[in-house]
Amino acid sequence: MARTKGDLMQGTLGMLILKSLAAGDLHGYGIARWVEDVTKRSLAIEEGSLYPALRRLEDKRWVASRWEISDTNRRVRVYALTRAGRAQLETEASVWMDFARAVTLVLRSEPSLA
Amino acid sequence: MPERWRRYIRFWGPDVDADIADELRYHVDMRTAYYRESGMSDAEARRAARQSFGDLDAVTRQLRDHDRRNLRWQRRADMLQDLMQDLRYGLRQLASAPRFSVAVIAVLALGIGANTAIFSVIDAAVIRPLPFAAPDRLVSVSNVEVPWELSGRHPKSAPELADFRADSAAFSRVAVYARGSLNLAGGTEPVRTQIAYVTDDFFRTLGRTTAVGREPVAAEFKRGGPKVVVIASSLWQQQFGGERSVIGREVTLNATRYTVVGVMPPNFRFPAGVDLWIPLALPFGLDIMEAFRNFLPSEGIARLAPNATVAQAAQHVDALRRRYRTVTKDDAPVTDLVRPLQTTLLGDRRAGMNILAASALLLLLIACANVTNLMLSRAATRRREIAVRVVLGATRGRVIRQLFVEGALLAVGGAVVAVLVAAVTMRLLVALLPPALAAIAPPTIDGRVLAFTLVIALATSLVFGVWPALGLSRVDLGSAMKLAGAGGGGSRRRGAAHGVLVIAEVSLALMLLIGAGLMIESMRNLLRENSGVRPENVVTGRLTFPGRKYSSRTAVPEFLNGVLARLRAPGVDAAAVSALPMEGVGGIGLRVAPAEAYDEAHAAMGLFLIATPGYFNVIGARLRGSDLPATADTAHKVAVINETLAKQLWPGQDAIGKQMAFGPERRTVIGVVGDIRTRRLDDTAQGQLYLPMSEQAQSYASIVVRGSADSRALMARLRDAVRVDDPNLPVYQMRRMDEVIAASIAPRRTNTILLVLFGGLAVLLATVGVYAVLSYGVAQRTREIGVRVALGAQRSDVVKMIVGDGVRLAVIGVTIGLLGAYLLSRFVASLLYGVSPQDPRIFAAAAIALAAVAGAAAWIPALRATRVDPITALREE
């Protein structure tokens, strides 16, 4: 079965979350919306899977969370990127870019039958 | 560090379920609102939001598992962190008050060390199982007769081994062993070895087998079978270099050749001190008697049958006993013929151990009281510090925990020192155990003793930590924070606490002091009046004559006469006796009766001994009538008896000149000698009869030499006198007579020493307690004293006030102590000798001594109080 865009997404969900927090602190729904907006909905992300992924990142101390009170007076859990998380994002991003560049090069090259 | 502060964000810690629900609901609500804005109806929007979220329940479960795990882990880490913080802080606190810390640790080390030491002995004696299989099923059995070849001609006097073995309801295995000693040749060098003849089933009864080689097989337990031995591990190491080739090797035991077939494991030494086990063939013949001086002191051991109890087995044995011999109708049942093996090995030492354990516990309580006092005094200086911590947000529980951690640190410090103390004193403590048990299971500081010490140390820290902790945690912030409030509101209550503790210390110390006094008085009674001999200037040595060289009837008496004649000189006298008094040997009991009334009703038990003329004089006993004759007169046989036997046989009459009878034999009593203690100094008097050595020589003798010369010179003289006639005959067990007597009461001596030590320490601690409390009181009342002096109080008034405080505490403590000692006195009765456990002289002396010491301790702070300068005292305000 062919890989869908969504499957590809799973492995890199962590990196996307880190990236979403790079610009500023967000709650879970905010992260989901950010991914939607940035990718123009081209990545189908199952919103529920966001939260276990956030817990994993928190366990690794790449993300920290705190509780805030929203404008509508509701308790909201807000996530922030830690210093370690920012470093991790840079590493993962550059690895990803290198990989993507390499794969792009391969795919664009002329097929050689020799 | 966000982790560190996170727990303060929500007071009771995070509510995992609520948090997850809040977070996910927020997400779904936001998404619903988003869809609604895009034109969906409420219901549609909500459905769509749910759908785009995915499986809400699964995610909730997943998060809940994760968060709960995290929370548990977090709490554990927080607790550890707090504890480490408390420990660090506690150590810093203790290091900042080194004198206080050292004092507390020293006091605790005394209290805990005493308990550790005594526990190690009790552990060895009672708690630790004997090194046998299922040792709680092993019992010792009395009255087992081992059948011997010639016994068919005599009426049997006790059940035989076979009868016991037949009783399968009571016993699953029964074995008999008999201890003796033989000369071993065939190892590195000739040595005298302790041997045990054992019946088949001996090793199986105990459930242990050889470490190297094998046990003797059935054929080797038959008469005329191959002669084999099993050797102890220690003998194997010393005499055979620990080589496996020892199996099959031939050794010689008193001229008989044996083959070594096995070596027992290192921790198997039963009966105590045995080097060799020799199979005992039944019925046995005369040939084995050489090891036993013509008398087989057999002891029975058995393994209880499944479901049988000790009491049932004892009933069975008593029933067997009553089927035999001349049990008279009014002969009462005997209930202790079967006893747990451990009880038998422990003998009469249990009472002493219990008393020591109780005393050690009292000492620990006194130490606790003392440490509590120190802690309370120190707490007073820490009120500000605690108050600051409370103001900065420490909870009451946290403060209490901090104080307990400090207490535990001190207690553990005390425990470490205590274990060192116990390890050093272990050598002294071994004497508390009977040798039979000490050889099998010597006291050691093992894991159990260490665990005991730790538990008792932590328990101690709870006891002495709780009072100050409660006091401090109730610190009144306002007064504590004020500089002048250092001695403020709580001091009266704290003063009362100090007083109660001092009273407790004094009363407990008095109980121990009275116990020590009773023990000392018992010891003095024993040493003063009781032995029946004058041990000064007497040395002794023992000879055993090999059967071959001294086989003729006259050989031993002639040899001994020669030796004694050579020993005698101006100022030196010598004599020989078959068994030295108070060396642990009882001798053989004979049933004797007056010749004119030879029946069961007039008979009495007499231990029979053999002596040369002059023995009573040399040993220092009082003799009325004539001494034993130097040459035998077979026509006119004579005996000397002791006062106890004389009283039993002829009450109210003079025994001298009377005829006594045992069996067909008649003897004239020619002298009556004062009672000489038989086995030990603290034995009760037993009947004894002495026969002349000239007619009854045996294959062994103890020589006693009295002379004013130095004891070493006398011993050298004794050795030389023997060597002249027989250079190969060793003189062994050479000791001064007072050493013999001292050794016979070694356990009592150790008990006494320890109780005196405990009593002394208790008094010391109590004294320090009185001193510390009064000093503290004077320091607290400086201002009050200053006011009194300013208002015209004299020095003597001040002294009277302070000393009066001390005396009041001491008097209350002494009163309670006297009462306690009176109530407890019956428990020590079994340890005492010739003194009532409620002896008023000792009670009074101890009370006065303790009160005097406490009064003296009160003087120092009292004198310090007189030096209070009213001006400075008042200006301090």
Coordinates of C-alpha atoms in Angstrom, one line a residue, chain B residues 28 66 92 135 140 225-226 267 290 313 315 340 360 375 382 391 442 521 547 558 569 733 751 770 829 856 871-872:
Chain B
V28 CA -12.8 20.0 21.4
H66 CA 1.3 8.5 31.6
R92 CA 25.4 20.9 59.3
P135 CA 17.3 -27.9 65.4
S140 CA 18.3 -34.1 74.9
G225 CA 34.2 -54.5 62.9
P226 CA 36.8 -52.2 61.3
N267 CA 31.0 -25.5 62.2
E290 CA 40.2 -46.2 78.9
A313 CA 8.2 -37.3 74.8
Q315 CA 6.0 -38.5 79.6
P340 CA 15.0 -29.1 73.9
A360 CA 20.9 -3.1 79.3
M375 CA 18.0 17.9 73.2
R382 CA 17.2 26.9 68.6
V391 CA 8.0 32.1 59.1
P442 CA 29.9 -18.4 69.5
E521 CA 27.2 -8.9 97.9
G547 CA 47.0 -48.2 81.4
E558 CA 53.9 -46.1 94.6
A569 CA 60.1 -29.8 102.0
Q733 CA 45.8 -28.3 83.8
N751 CA 27.3 -11.2 85.2
V770 CA 20.9 16.2 87.4
A829 CA 16.6 -13.9 93.2
A856 CA 26.9 16.8 94.9
I871 CA 23.6 44.4 88.2
T872 CA 24.6 42.4 85.1

